[in-house]
Amino acid sequence: MTERPAIGFIGLGIMGLPMASNLLAGGYRVCGLNRSPARTALLVERGAATAASAAELAAVSDVVITMLPDTPDVETVVFGSGGVAAGIRPGSAFVDMSTIDPAMSRGIAARLRGAGVAVLDAPVSGGEKGAIEGTLSIMVGGDEAAFARVAPIFAVLGKNITHIGDAGAGQIAKACNQLVAAVTLEAVAEALELASASGVDPHKVRSALLGGFAQSRILEVHGQRMLDAAYTPGFKARLHKKDLDIVIAAEQAAGLHLPAAELLHERMGMLAARLPEADHSALRTLL
Amino acid sequence: MTERPAIGFIGLGIMGLPMASNLLAGGYRVCGLNRSPARTALLVERGAATAASAAELAAVSDVVITMLPDTPDVETVVFGSGGVAAGIRPGSAFVDMSTIDPAMSRGIAARLRGAGVAVLDAPVSGGEKGAIEGTLSIMVGGDEAAFARVAPIFAVLGKNITHIGDAGAGQIAKACNQLVAAVTLEAVAEALELASASGVDPHKVRSALLGGFAQSRILEVHGQRMLDAAYTPGFKARLHKKDLDIVIAAEQAAGLHLPAAELLHERMGMLAARLPEADHSALRTLL
């Protein structure tokens, strides 16, 4: 049996900390790093090492994983001073699990592959609950050999793991996911609002619709949230707005006009301005 | 055991003929009537009686069911010369299973109740396949006693049978269903188009999304139709457009502004003008 790869994990937020903890629990050696050191300390308590910079972390890791809020964060951590690119070794692998602009993922792949590094983009869905329980959906872009090499690590973190295509394809799949989720949330919100405003019990409408072609996981889960006005996240409106910024960037890069995506970009933007920390199902409150 | 009620069934189209046939097969006496007599003849071959007019049919029926294309058709059949209202007996029941404007359903209920008739609006979803197999979803508006009385008949026709509320509530639930279906179709179409136009395999994106919060029956069924460009109906674009006309009428009656419903009313209208007989999933061809 070959020794398990040493993992460097950068970004120990609401998602990254439970993911890195699951890797420790799964028997991997993990070196963790976070902008605010208090989060790093939590991982160190669980048995992780740490490093003074992303470059130093990369220098002692076989696989470097990033889980960061947005595109500029990933760019800085990889290419900034003392960043991953300054320390990462030829023959190692870099896996960005953040949700970022696919164009940036392709750029990172091009530059790090040139340095002999295997690169994957591997954004997730399933939220904090999925991160804690190790049941994330993982959408992966990059070459087949890199995917096969990192697959055992993904298996610790998630359940539905799909190799979508080459560099950036994971991010495109995630963008598609966030597009469908946003538009479906609006559909459910409008239907429940139409029922209520017409004097009809929206609970019964939700139940009836779950039995037919209007069924969706969002009608089931977020439809109930809307009925209960239970808008504690869940998934924050401002984060879904950020993901829809990525959708619109991808739409424009592809030369498309996607009217429902544009409508929801606008409406999620309104919600993020009004209730940034509310669950995205609070779209109903705009109606 | 009390004798089963005699059923009058008006409207023997793509939905009505198999529904009336199932009632015959279920042991009910059925008197059928259709605008074009060739369809009536098909039901008579299977053991039904017929009548010279809707009024005469109503006069010999305990329960009168209508299954007609649109609001004006129901208005004419009920209140026109020789219509249901001219023949229906006090103590009988009138059940409109067409998808029509909820305001018309409420108007019919008010007028026929005044004549001592129990009234239900009971639109369905599930299409021709559901009609043939007796697996329709049925959304019912009207009072509890009328619902209880007609429930055994509904049980022959469908599977998910929900009493939503008073007169018109079945139509509101159906409008909500058609709203959610249209908006979800657009979401799936845009996501698959974004994947394709970005050089990513949309089959893999569909599979990945089915495992998470973007899951829906429409992603599963109509997403596959879109990937195969299999736009033979199914459910015709011009009929979904008609149903979205009802959604917009209900929206306006409720004093709401529902932006995704309005967007899809516009887009389904474009599709119905271009490819009226295509399956509604052909929304993707507009992108």
Coordinates of C-alpha atoms in Angstrom, one line a residue:
Chain A
M1 CA 0.0 0.0 0.0
T2 CA 1.4 3.4 -1.0
E3 CA 1.5 6.1 1.6
R4 CA -1.3 8.6 1.5
P5 CA -0.5 12.0 0.0
A6 CA 0.1 14.9 2.3
I7 CA -2.6 17.4 1.9
G8 CA -2.3 21.2 2.2
F9 CA -5.7 22.9 2.9
I10 CA -6.1 26.6 2.4
G11 CA -9.4 28.3 3.5
L12 CA -10.9 27.0 6.8
G13 CA -14.2 28.8 6.7
I14 CA -17.7 27.4 7.1
M15 CA -17.0 24.9 4.4
G16 CA -13.2 24.4 4.5
L17 CA -12.9 23.6 8.3
P18 CA -15.3 20.6 8.3
M19 CA -13.9 19.4 5.0
A20 CA -10.3 19.5 6.3
S21 CA -11.5 17.9 9.5
N22 CA -13.0 15.0 7.6
L23 CA -9.7 14.5 5.8
L24 CA -7.9 14.3 9.2
A25 CA -10.5 11.9 10.4
G26 CA -10.1 9.9 7.2
G27 CA -6.4 9.3 8.1
Y28 CA -4.8 12.0 5.9
R29 CA -1.9 14.2 7.1
V30 CA -3.2 17.8 6.7
C31 CA -1.4 21.1 6.8
G32 CA -4.0 23.9 7.2
L33 CA -3.9 27.6 6.6
N34 CA -6.5 30.4 7.0
R35 CA -6.4 34.2 6.8
S36 CA -7.7 34.5 10.4
P37 CA -5.5 32.3 12.6
A38 CA -8.3 31.4 15.0
R39 CA -9.7 29.0 12.4
T40 CA -6.3 27.5 11.8
A41 CA -6.0 26.8 15.5
L42 CA -9.3 24.9 15.5
L43 CA -7.8 22.5 12.8
V44 CA -4.5 22.2 14.6
E45 CA -6.3 21.1 17.7
R46 CA -7.7 18.3 15.6
G47 CA -4.2 17.1 14.6
A48 CA -3.3 19.3 11.6
A49 CA 0.0 21.0 11.0
T50 CA 0.2 24.6 9.8
A51 CA 2.6 26.8 7.8
A52 CA 3.7 30.4 7.7
S53 CA 2.5 31.0 4.1
A54 CA 0.6 29.4 1.2
A55 CA 4.0 28.9 -0.5
E56 CA 5.4 27.0 2.5
L57 CA 2.3 24.9 2.8
A58 CA 2.5 24.0 -0.9
A59 CA 6.2 23.1 -0.5
V60 CA 5.4 20.3 2.0
S61 CA 2.2 19.0 0.3
D62 CA 1.5 16.4 -2.4
V63 CA -2.0 17.8 -3.0
V64 CA -3.0 21.5 -2.3
I65 CA -6.7 22.2 -1.9
T66 CA -8.2 25.7 -1.8
M67 CA -11.7 26.5 -0.5
L68 CA -12.1 30.3 -0.7
P69 CA -14.9 32.8 -1.0
D70 CA -14.4 34.3 -4.5
T71 CA -12.3 34.6 -7.6
P72 CA -10.0 37.4 -6.4
D73 CA -9.2 35.4 -3.2
V74 CA -8.1 32.4 -5.2
E75 CA -6.1 34.6 -7.5
T76 CA -4.2 36.2 -4.6
V77 CA -3.7 32.9 -2.7
V78 CA -2.3 31.2 -5.8
F79 CA -0.3 34.0 -7.6
G80 CA 0.2 36.6 -4.9
S81 CA 3.4 37.1 -2.9
G82 CA 4.1 34.0 -0.8
G83 CA 1.4 32.2 -2.7
V84 CA 0.9 28.6 -3.8
A85 CA 2.6 29.1 -7.2
A86 CA 5.8 30.2 -5.4
G87 CA 6.1 27.0 -3.4
I88 CA 4.3 24.2 -5.2
R89 CA 6.4 21.3 -6.4
P90 CA 6.4 19.7 -9.9
G91 CA 4.5 16.4 -9.7
S92 CA 2.1 17.6 -7.0
A93 CA -1.6 18.4 -7.6
F94 CA -3.6 21.7 -7.1
V95 CA -7.3 21.4 -6.5
D96 CA -9.5 24.5 -6.2
M97 CA -12.8 23.6 -4.6
S98 CA -14.0 27.3 -4.5
T99 CA -16.8 28.5 -6.8
I100 CA -15.1 31.0 -9.1
D101 CA -15.1 32.3 -12.6
P102 CA -14.4 29.4 -15.0
A103 CA -12.0 31.7 -17.0
M104 CA -9.9 32.0 -13.9
S105 CA -9.9 28.2 -13.4
R106 CA -8.7 27.8 -17.0
G107 CA -6.0 30.4 -16.4
I108 CA -4.7 28.7 -13.2
A109 CA -4.6 25.3 -15.0
A110 CA -2.6 26.7 -17.9
R111 CA 0.0 28.4 -15.6
L112 CA 0.4 25.6 -13.0
R113 CA 0.4 22.8 -15.6
G114 CA 3.3 24.7 -17.2
A115 CA 5.1 24.2 -13.8
G116 CA 4.5 20.4 -13.9
V117 CA 1.5 20.5 -11.5
A118 CA -1.7 18.5 -12.1
V119 CA -4.7 20.9 -11.7
L120 CA -8.4 20.4 -11.0
D121 CA -11.3 22.8 -10.5
A122 CA -13.8 21.0 -8.2
P123 CA -16.6 23.2 -6.9
V124 CA -19.2 21.7 -4.6
S125 CA -22.8 21.9 -3.7
G126 CA -24.5 20.7 -0.6
G127 CA -23.6 23.5 1.8
E128 CA -22.3 23.4 5.4
K129 CA -24.4 20.3 6.1
G130 CA -22.9 18.4 3.2
A131 CA -19.4 19.6 4.2
I132 CA -19.8 18.3 7.8
E133 CA -21.4 15.0 6.8
G134 CA -19.0 14.4 3.9
T135 CA -21.9 14.3 1.4
L136 CA -21.1 17.1 -0.9
S137 CA -21.7 17.0 -4.7
I138 CA -18.4 17.6 -6.4
M139 CA -18.2 18.8 -10.0
V140 CA -14.7 18.3 -11.4
G141 CA -12.9 19.9 -14.3
G142 CA -9.4 18.8 -15.4
D143 CA -7.7 15.9 -17.1
E144 CA -8.6 12.2 -16.4
A145 CA -5.3 11.3 -14.8
A146 CA -5.5 14.1 -12.3
F147 CA -9.1 13.2 -11.5
A148 CA -8.2 9.6 -10.9
R149 CA -5.4 10.6 -8.6
V150 CA -7.5 12.9 -6.4
A151 CA -10.6 10.7 -6.5
P152 CA -9.9 8.9 -3.1
I153 CA -9.7 12.4 -1.5
F154 CA -13.0 13.5 -3.1
A155 CA -14.6 10.2 -1.8
V156 CA -13.9 11.4 1.8
L157 CA -15.5 14.8 1.1
G158 CA -18.6 13.9 -1.0
K159 CA -21.0 11.5 -2.5
N160 CA -22.0 12.6 -6.0
I161 CA -18.6 13.1 -7.7
T162 CA -18.7 13.8 -11.4
H163 CA -15.8 14.4 -13.8
I164 CA -17.4 16.9 -16.1
G165 CA -14.6 17.7 -18.5
D166 CA -11.4 19.6 -18.9
A167 CA -10.2 22.7 -16.9
G168 CA -13.1 25.0 -16.0
A169 CA -15.8 22.4 -16.7
G170 CA -16.4 21.9 -13.0
Q171 CA -17.0 25.6 -12.6
I172 CA -19.4 25.7 -15.6
A173 CA -21.4 22.8 -14.1
K174 CA -21.5 24.7 -10.8
A175 CA -22.7 27.8 -12.6
C176 CA -25.4 25.7 -14.3
N177 CA -26.4 24.4 -10.9
Q178 CA -26.7 27.9 -9.4
L179 CA -28.6 29.1 -12.4
V180 CA -31.2 26.3 -12.1
A181 CA -31.4 26.7 -8.3
A182 CA -32.1 30.5 -8.5
V183 CA -34.7 30.3 -11.3
T184 CA -36.4 27.3 -9.6
L185 CA -36.5 29.2 -6.3
E186 CA -38.2 32.1 -8.0
A187 CA -40.7 29.8 -9.7
V188 CA -41.7 28.2 -6.4
A189 CA -41.9 31.6 -4.7
E190 CA -44.2 33.0 -7.4
A191 CA -46.4 30.0 -7.3
L192 CA -46.8 30.1 -3.5
E193 CA -47.4 33.8 -3.6
L194 CA -50.1 33.4 -6.4
A195 CA -51.9 30.8 -4.3
S196 CA -51.8 32.9 -1.1
A197 CA -52.9 36.1 -2.8
S198 CA -55.7 34.2 -4.5
G199 CA -57.0 33.0 -1.1
V200 CA -55.8 29.4 -1.6
D201 CA -53.8 27.4 1.0
P202 CA -50.2 27.4 -0.3
H203 CA -49.4 24.3 1.8
K204 CA -52.0 22.3 -0.2
V205 CA -50.7 23.7 -3.5
R206 CA -47.1 22.6 -2.5
S207 CA -48.3 19.1 -1.7
A208 CA -50.3 18.8 -4.9
L209 CA -47.4 20.0 -7.0
L210 CA -44.9 17.6 -5.5
G211 CA -46.9 14.7 -7.0
G212 CA -46.5 15.9 -10.6
F213 CA -44.2 17.5 -13.2
A214 CA -43.7 20.6 -11.1
Q215 CA -41.8 18.5 -8.5
S216 CA -38.3 19.6 -7.5
R217 CA -36.1 19.3 -4.5
I218 CA -36.4 23.1 -4.1
L219 CA -40.2 22.9 -4.0
E220 CA -39.8 20.3 -1.3
V221 CA -37.2 21.9 0.8
H222 CA -37.2 25.6 0.1
G223 CA -41.0 25.6 -0.6
Q224 CA -41.4 24.5 3.0
R225 CA -39.0 27.2 4.2
M226 CA -41.0 29.8 2.3
L227 CA -44.2 28.6 3.9
D228 CA -42.6 28.8 7.4
A229 CA -40.8 32.1 6.5
A230 CA -37.7 30.3 7.9
Y231 CA -35.0 32.4 6.3
T232 CA -32.1 31.6 8.6
P233 CA -29.4 30.2 6.2
G234 CA -29.0 27.7 4.6
F235 CA -27.3 29.4 1.8
K236 CA -26.9 33.2 2.0
A237 CA -28.4 35.5 -0.6
R238 CA -25.2 37.4 -1.0
L239 CA -23.3 34.2 -1.9
H240 CA -25.9 33.1 -4.4
K241 CA -25.7 36.7 -5.9
K242 CA -21.9 36.2 -6.2
D243 CA -22.5 32.8 -7.9
L244 CA -24.9 34.5 -10.3
D245 CA -22.2 37.1 -11.1
I246 CA -20.2 34.1 -12.3
V247 CA -23.2 32.8 -14.3
I248 CA -23.5 36.1 -16.1
A249 CA -19.7 36.3 -16.8
A250 CA -19.9 32.7 -18.3
E251 CA -23.1 33.7 -20.3
Q252 CA -21.3 36.7 -21.8
A253 CA -18.1 34.7 -22.5
A254 CA -20.2 32.2 -24.4
G255 CA -22.0 34.9 -26.3
L256 CA -25.5 33.9 -25.0
H257 CA -28.6 35.8 -23.9
L258 CA -30.2 33.8 -21.0
P259 CA -33.3 35.8 -19.9
A260 CA -34.2 33.9 -16.8
A261 CA -30.6 33.9 -15.6
E262 CA -30.5 37.7 -16.1
L263 CA -33.8 38.2 -14.3
L264 CA -32.6 36.2 -11.3
H265 CA -29.2 37.9 -11.3
E266 CA -31.2 41.1 -10.9
R267 CA -33.6 39.8 -8.3
M268 CA -30.9 38.0 -6.2
G269 CA -29.0 41.3 -6.3
M270 CA -32.0 43.1 -4.9
L271 CA -32.3 40.5 -2.1
A272 CA -28.6 40.6 -1.4
A273 CA -28.8 44.3 -1.0
R274 CA -31.8 44.1 1.3
L275 CA -31.2 40.9 3.3
P276 CA -27.6 39.8 2.5
E277 CA -27.4 37.2 5.3
A278 CA -30.9 35.7 4.7
D279 CA -31.3 32.3 3.0
H280 CA -31.8 32.6 -0.7
S281 CA -35.4 31.3 -0.4
A282 CA -36.2 34.8 1.0
L283 CA -36.7 35.7 -2.7
R284 CA -40.3 35.3 -1.8
T285 CA -40.2 38.4 0.4
L286 CA -39.5 40.5 -2.8
L287 CA -42.9 39.6 -4.2
Chain B
M1 CA -74.6 -1.1 -1.8
T2 CA -76.1 2.0 -3.5
E3 CA -76.2 2.1 -7.3
R4 CA -73.3 4.0 -8.9
P5 CA -74.2 7.4 -10.3
A6 CA -74.8 7.9 -14.0
I7 CA -72.1 10.0 -15.5
G8 CA -72.4 12.4 -18.4
F9 CA -69.1 13.2 -20.0
I10 CA -68.7 16.2 -22.3
G11 CA -65.5 16.6 -24.3
L12 CA -64.0 13.5 -25.8
G13 CA -60.7 14.8 -27.0
I14 CA -57.2 13.5 -26.4
M15 CA -57.8 13.6 -22.6
G16 CA -61.6 13.1 -22.4
L17 CA -61.9 10.0 -24.4
P18 CA -59.5 7.8 -22.4
M19 CA -60.9 9.3 -19.1
A20 CA -64.5 8.4 -20.1
S21 CA -63.3 5.0 -21.3
N22 CA -61.7 4.3 -17.9
L23 CA -65.0 5.2 -16.2
L24 CA -66.9 2.7 -18.5
A25 CA -64.2 0.1 -17.7
G26 CA -64.7 0.9 -14.0
G27 CA -68.3 -0.1 -14.2
Y28 CA -70.0 3.3 -14.5
R29 CA -72.8 4.0 -16.9
V30 CA -71.6 6.9 -19.1
C31 CA -73.4 9.2 -21.5
G32 CA -70.8 10.9 -23.8
L33 CA -70.9 13.9 -26.0
N34 CA -68.4 15.7 -28.2
R35 CA -68.5 18.5 -30.7
S36 CA -67.3 16.3 -33.5
P37 CA -69.5 13.1 -33.5
A38 CA -66.7 10.8 -34.7
R39 CA -65.2 10.9 -31.2
T40 CA -68.6 10.2 -29.6
A41 CA -68.9 7.2 -31.8
L42 CA -65.6 5.8 -30.4
L43 CA -67.0 6.0 -26.9
V44 CA -70.4 4.5 -27.9
E45 CA -68.5 1.5 -29.4
R46 CA -67.1 1.0 -25.9
G47 CA -70.6 0.9 -24.4
A48 CA -71.6 4.5 -23.7
A49 CA -74.9 6.2 -24.5
T50 CA -75.1 9.6 -26.1
A51 CA -77.5 12.5 -26.2
A52 CA -78.6 15.2 -28.6
S53 CA -77.4 18.1 -26.5
A54 CA -75.5 19.0 -23.3
A55 CA -78.9 19.8 -21.7
E56 CA -80.3 16.4 -22.6
L57 CA -77.1 14.7 -21.3
A58 CA -77.3 16.6 -18.1
A59 CA -81.0 15.7 -17.6
V60 CA -80.1 12.0 -17.5
S61 CA -76.9 12.2 -15.4
D62 CA -76.2 12.3 -11.7
V63 CA -72.7 13.7 -12.3
V64 CA -71.8 15.8 -15.3
I65 CA -68.1 16.0 -16.2
T66 CA -66.6 18.5 -18.7
M67 CA -63.1 18.2 -20.2
L68 CA -62.8 21.0 -22.8
P69 CA -59.9 23.0 -24.3
D70 CA -60.5 26.5 -22.9
T71 CA -62.5 29.0 -20.8
P72 CA -64.9 30.0 -23.6
D73 CA -65.7 26.4 -24.5
V74 CA -66.7 25.6 -21.0
E75 CA -68.8 28.8 -20.8
T76 CA -70.7 27.9 -24.0
V77 CA -71.2 24.2 -23.0
V78 CA -72.6 25.2 -19.6
F79 CA -74.5 28.4 -20.3
G80 CA -75.1 28.4 -24.1
S81 CA -78.3 27.3 -25.8
G82 CA -79.0 23.7 -25.1
G83 CA -76.2 23.8 -22.5
V84 CA -75.7 21.9 -19.2
A85 CA -77.4 24.6 -17.1
A86 CA -80.6 24.2 -19.2
G87 CA -80.9 20.5 -18.3
I88 CA -79.1 19.8 -15.1
R89 CA -81.2 18.5 -12.2
P90 CA -81.1 19.8 -8.6
G91 CA -79.2 17.3 -6.4
S92 CA -76.8 16.4 -9.2
A93 CA -73.1 17.3 -9.4
F94 CA -71.2 19.3 -12.1
V95 CA -67.4 18.7 -12.3
D96 CA -65.3 20.7 -14.7
M97 CA -61.9 19.0 -15.3
S98 CA -60.8 21.5 -18.0
T99 CA -58.0 24.0 -17.2
I100 CA -59.7 27.4 -17.3
D101 CA -59.7 30.9 -15.7
P102 CA -60.4 30.5 -11.9
A103 CA -62.8 33.4 -12.1
M104 CA -65.0 31.5 -14.6
S105 CA -64.9 28.4 -12.2
R106 CA -66.1 30.6 -9.4
G107 CA -68.8 32.1 -11.6
I108 CA -70.1 28.6 -12.6
A109 CA -70.1 27.5 -9.0
A110 CA -72.1 30.5 -7.9
R111 CA -74.7 30.1 -10.6
L112 CA -75.2 26.3 -10.5
R113 CA -75.2 26.1 -6.7
G114 CA -78.1 28.5 -6.9
A115 CA -79.9 25.8 -8.9
G116 CA -79.2 23.2 -6.2
V117 CA -76.2 21.6 -8.0
A118 CA -72.9 20.5 -6.3
V119 CA -70.0 22.0 -8.2
L120 CA -66.3 21.2 -8.4
D121 CA -63.4 22.5 -10.5
A122 CA -61.0 19.6 -10.9
P123 CA -58.2 20.3 -13.5
V124 CA -55.6 17.6 -14.0
S125 CA -52.0 17.2 -14.8
G126 CA -50.2 14.1 -16.2
G127 CA -51.2 14.5 -19.9
E128 CA -52.5 11.9 -22.3
K129 CA -50.4 9.2 -20.7
G130 CA -51.9 9.9 -17.3
A131 CA -55.4 10.0 -18.8
I132 CA -55.0 6.6 -20.5
E133 CA -53.3 4.9 -17.4
G134 CA -55.7 6.5 -14.9
T135 CA -52.8 8.2 -13.1
L136 CA -53.7 11.8 -13.4
S137 CA -53.0 14.3 -10.7
I138 CA -56.3 16.0 -9.9
M139 CA -56.5 19.4 -8.1
V140 CA -60.0 20.0 -6.7
G141 CA -61.9 23.2 -5.7
G142 CA -65.3 23.1 -4.2
D143 CA -67.0 22.2 -0.9
E144 CA -66.0 19.2 1.1
A145 CA -69.3 17.3 0.7
A146 CA -69.2 17.6 -3.1
F147 CA -65.5 16.4 -3.0
A148 CA -66.4 13.4 -0.9
R149 CA -69.3 12.5 -3.2
V150 CA -67.2 12.6 -6.4
A151 CA -64.0 11.1 -4.8
P152 CA -64.7 7.5 -6.0
I153 CA -65.0 8.8 -9.6
F154 CA -61.7 10.7 -9.2
A155 CA -60.1 7.5 -7.9
V156 CA -60.8 5.8 -11.3
L157 CA -59.2 8.7 -13.2
G158 CA -56.1 9.6 -11.1
K159 CA -53.7 8.9 -8.4
N160 CA -52.7 12.2 -6.6
I161 CA -56.0 13.7 -5.8
T162 CA -55.9 16.8 -3.6
H163 CA -58.8 18.8 -2.3
I164 CA -57.2 22.3 -2.4
G165 CA -60.1 24.6 -1.2
D166 CA -63.3 26.2 -2.3
A167 CA -64.5 27.0 -5.8
G168 CA -61.7 28.0 -8.1
A169 CA -59.0 26.6 -5.8
G170 CA -58.3 23.7 -8.1
Q171 CA -57.7 26.1 -11.0
I172 CA -55.4 28.2 -8.9
A173 CA -53.4 25.1 -8.0
K174 CA -53.2 24.1 -11.7
A175 CA -52.1 27.6 -12.6
C176 CA -49.3 27.4 -10.0
N177 CA -48.3 24.0 -11.5
Q178 CA -48.1 25.4 -15.0
L179 CA -46.2 28.5 -13.7
V180 CA -43.6 26.3 -12.0
A181 CA -43.3 23.9 -14.9
A182 CA -42.8 26.7 -17.5
V183 CA -40.2 28.5 -15.4
T184 CA -38.3 25.3 -14.5
L185 CA -38.3 24.3 -18.2
E186 CA -36.6 27.7 -19.0
A187 CA -34.1 27.2 -16.1
V188 CA -33.1 23.8 -17.5
A189 CA -32.9 25.0 -21.1
E190 CA -30.7 27.9 -20.1
A191 CA -28.4 25.7 -18.0
L192 CA -27.9 23.1 -20.8
E193 CA -27.4 25.9 -23.3
L194 CA -24.8 27.5 -21.1
A195 CA -22.9 24.2 -20.8
S196 CA -23.0 23.5 -24.5
A197 CA -22.0 27.0 -25.5
S198 CA -19.1 26.8 -23.0
G199 CA -17.8 23.6 -24.6
V200 CA -18.9 21.4 -21.7
D201 CA -20.9 18.1 -22.2
P202 CA -24.5 19.0 -21.2
H203 CA -25.3 15.3 -20.5
K204 CA -22.7 15.3 -17.7
V205 CA -24.0 18.5 -16.4
R206 CA -27.6 17.1 -16.3
S207 CA -26.4 14.0 -14.4
A208 CA -24.4 16.0 -11.9
L209 CA -27.3 18.4 -11.2
L210 CA -29.7 15.6 -10.7
G211 CA -27.8 14.6 -7.6
G212 CA -28.2 17.9 -5.8
F213 CA -30.5 20.9 -5.0
A214 CA -31.1 21.6 -8.7
Q215 CA -32.9 18.3 -9.1
S216 CA -36.4 18.4 -10.6
R217 CA -38.6 16.0 -12.5
I218 CA -38.3 18.5 -15.4
L219 CA -34.5 18.3 -15.4
E220 CA -34.8 14.5 -15.5
V221 CA -37.5 14.2 -18.1
H222 CA -37.5 17.3 -20.2
G223 CA -33.7 17.9 -19.7
Q224 CA -33.3 14.5 -21.5
R225 CA -35.8 15.6 -24.2
M226 CA -33.7 18.8 -24.8
L227 CA -30.5 16.8 -25.1
D228 CA -32.1 14.5 -27.6
A229 CA -33.9 17.5 -29.4
A230 CA -37.0 15.2 -29.1
Y231 CA -39.8 17.8 -29.4
T232 CA -42.7 15.6 -30.4
P233 CA -45.3 16.2 -27.7
G234 CA -45.7 15.5 -24.9
F235 CA -47.5 18.8 -24.0
K236 CA -47.9 21.3 -26.8
A237 CA -46.4 24.7 -26.6
R238 CA -49.7 26.4 -27.6
L239 CA -51.5 24.7 -24.8
H240 CA -48.9 25.7 -22.2
K241 CA -49.2 29.3 -23.6
K242 CA -53.0 29.1 -23.1
D243 CA -52.4 28.0 -19.5
L244 CA -49.9 30.8 -18.9
D245 CA -52.7 33.2 -20.2
I246 CA -54.7 31.9 -17.2
V247 CA -51.7 32.4 -14.9
I248 CA -51.4 36.0 -16.0
A249 CA -55.2 36.6 -15.5
A250 CA -54.9 35.1 -12.0
E251 CA -51.8 37.2 -11.2
Q252 CA -53.6 40.4 -12.3
A253 CA -56.8 39.4 -10.4
A254 CA -54.6 39.0 -7.3
G255 CA -52.9 42.3 -7.8
L256 CA -49.4 40.7 -8.0
H257 CA -46.3 41.3 -10.2
L258 CA -44.7 37.9 -10.9
P259 CA -41.6 38.6 -13.1
A260 CA -40.7 35.0 -14.0
A261 CA -44.3 34.1 -14.8
E262 CA -44.4 37.2 -17.1
L263 CA -41.1 36.3 -18.7
L264 CA -42.3 32.8 -19.5
H265 CA -45.7 34.0 -20.7
E266 CA -43.8 36.0 -23.2
R267 CA -41.3 33.2 -24.2
M268 CA -43.9 30.5 -24.4
G269 CA -45.9 32.9 -26.6
M270 CA -42.9 33.2 -28.9
L271 CA -42.6 29.4 -29.0
A272 CA -46.3 28.9 -29.6
A273 CA -46.1 31.4 -32.5
R274 CA -43.1 29.6 -34.0
L275 CA -43.7 25.9 -33.2
P276 CA -47.3 25.6 -31.8
E277 CA -47.4 21.8 -32.0
A278 CA -44.0 21.2 -30.5
D279 CA -43.4 20.0 -27.0
H280 CA -43.0 22.8 -24.5
S281 CA -39.4 21.7 -23.8
A282 CA -38.6 23.2 -27.3
L283 CA -38.2 26.5 -25.2
R284 CA -34.5 25.6 -25.6
T285 CA -34.7 26.3 -29.4
L286 CA -35.4 30.0 -28.6
L287 CA -32.0 30.4 -26.9

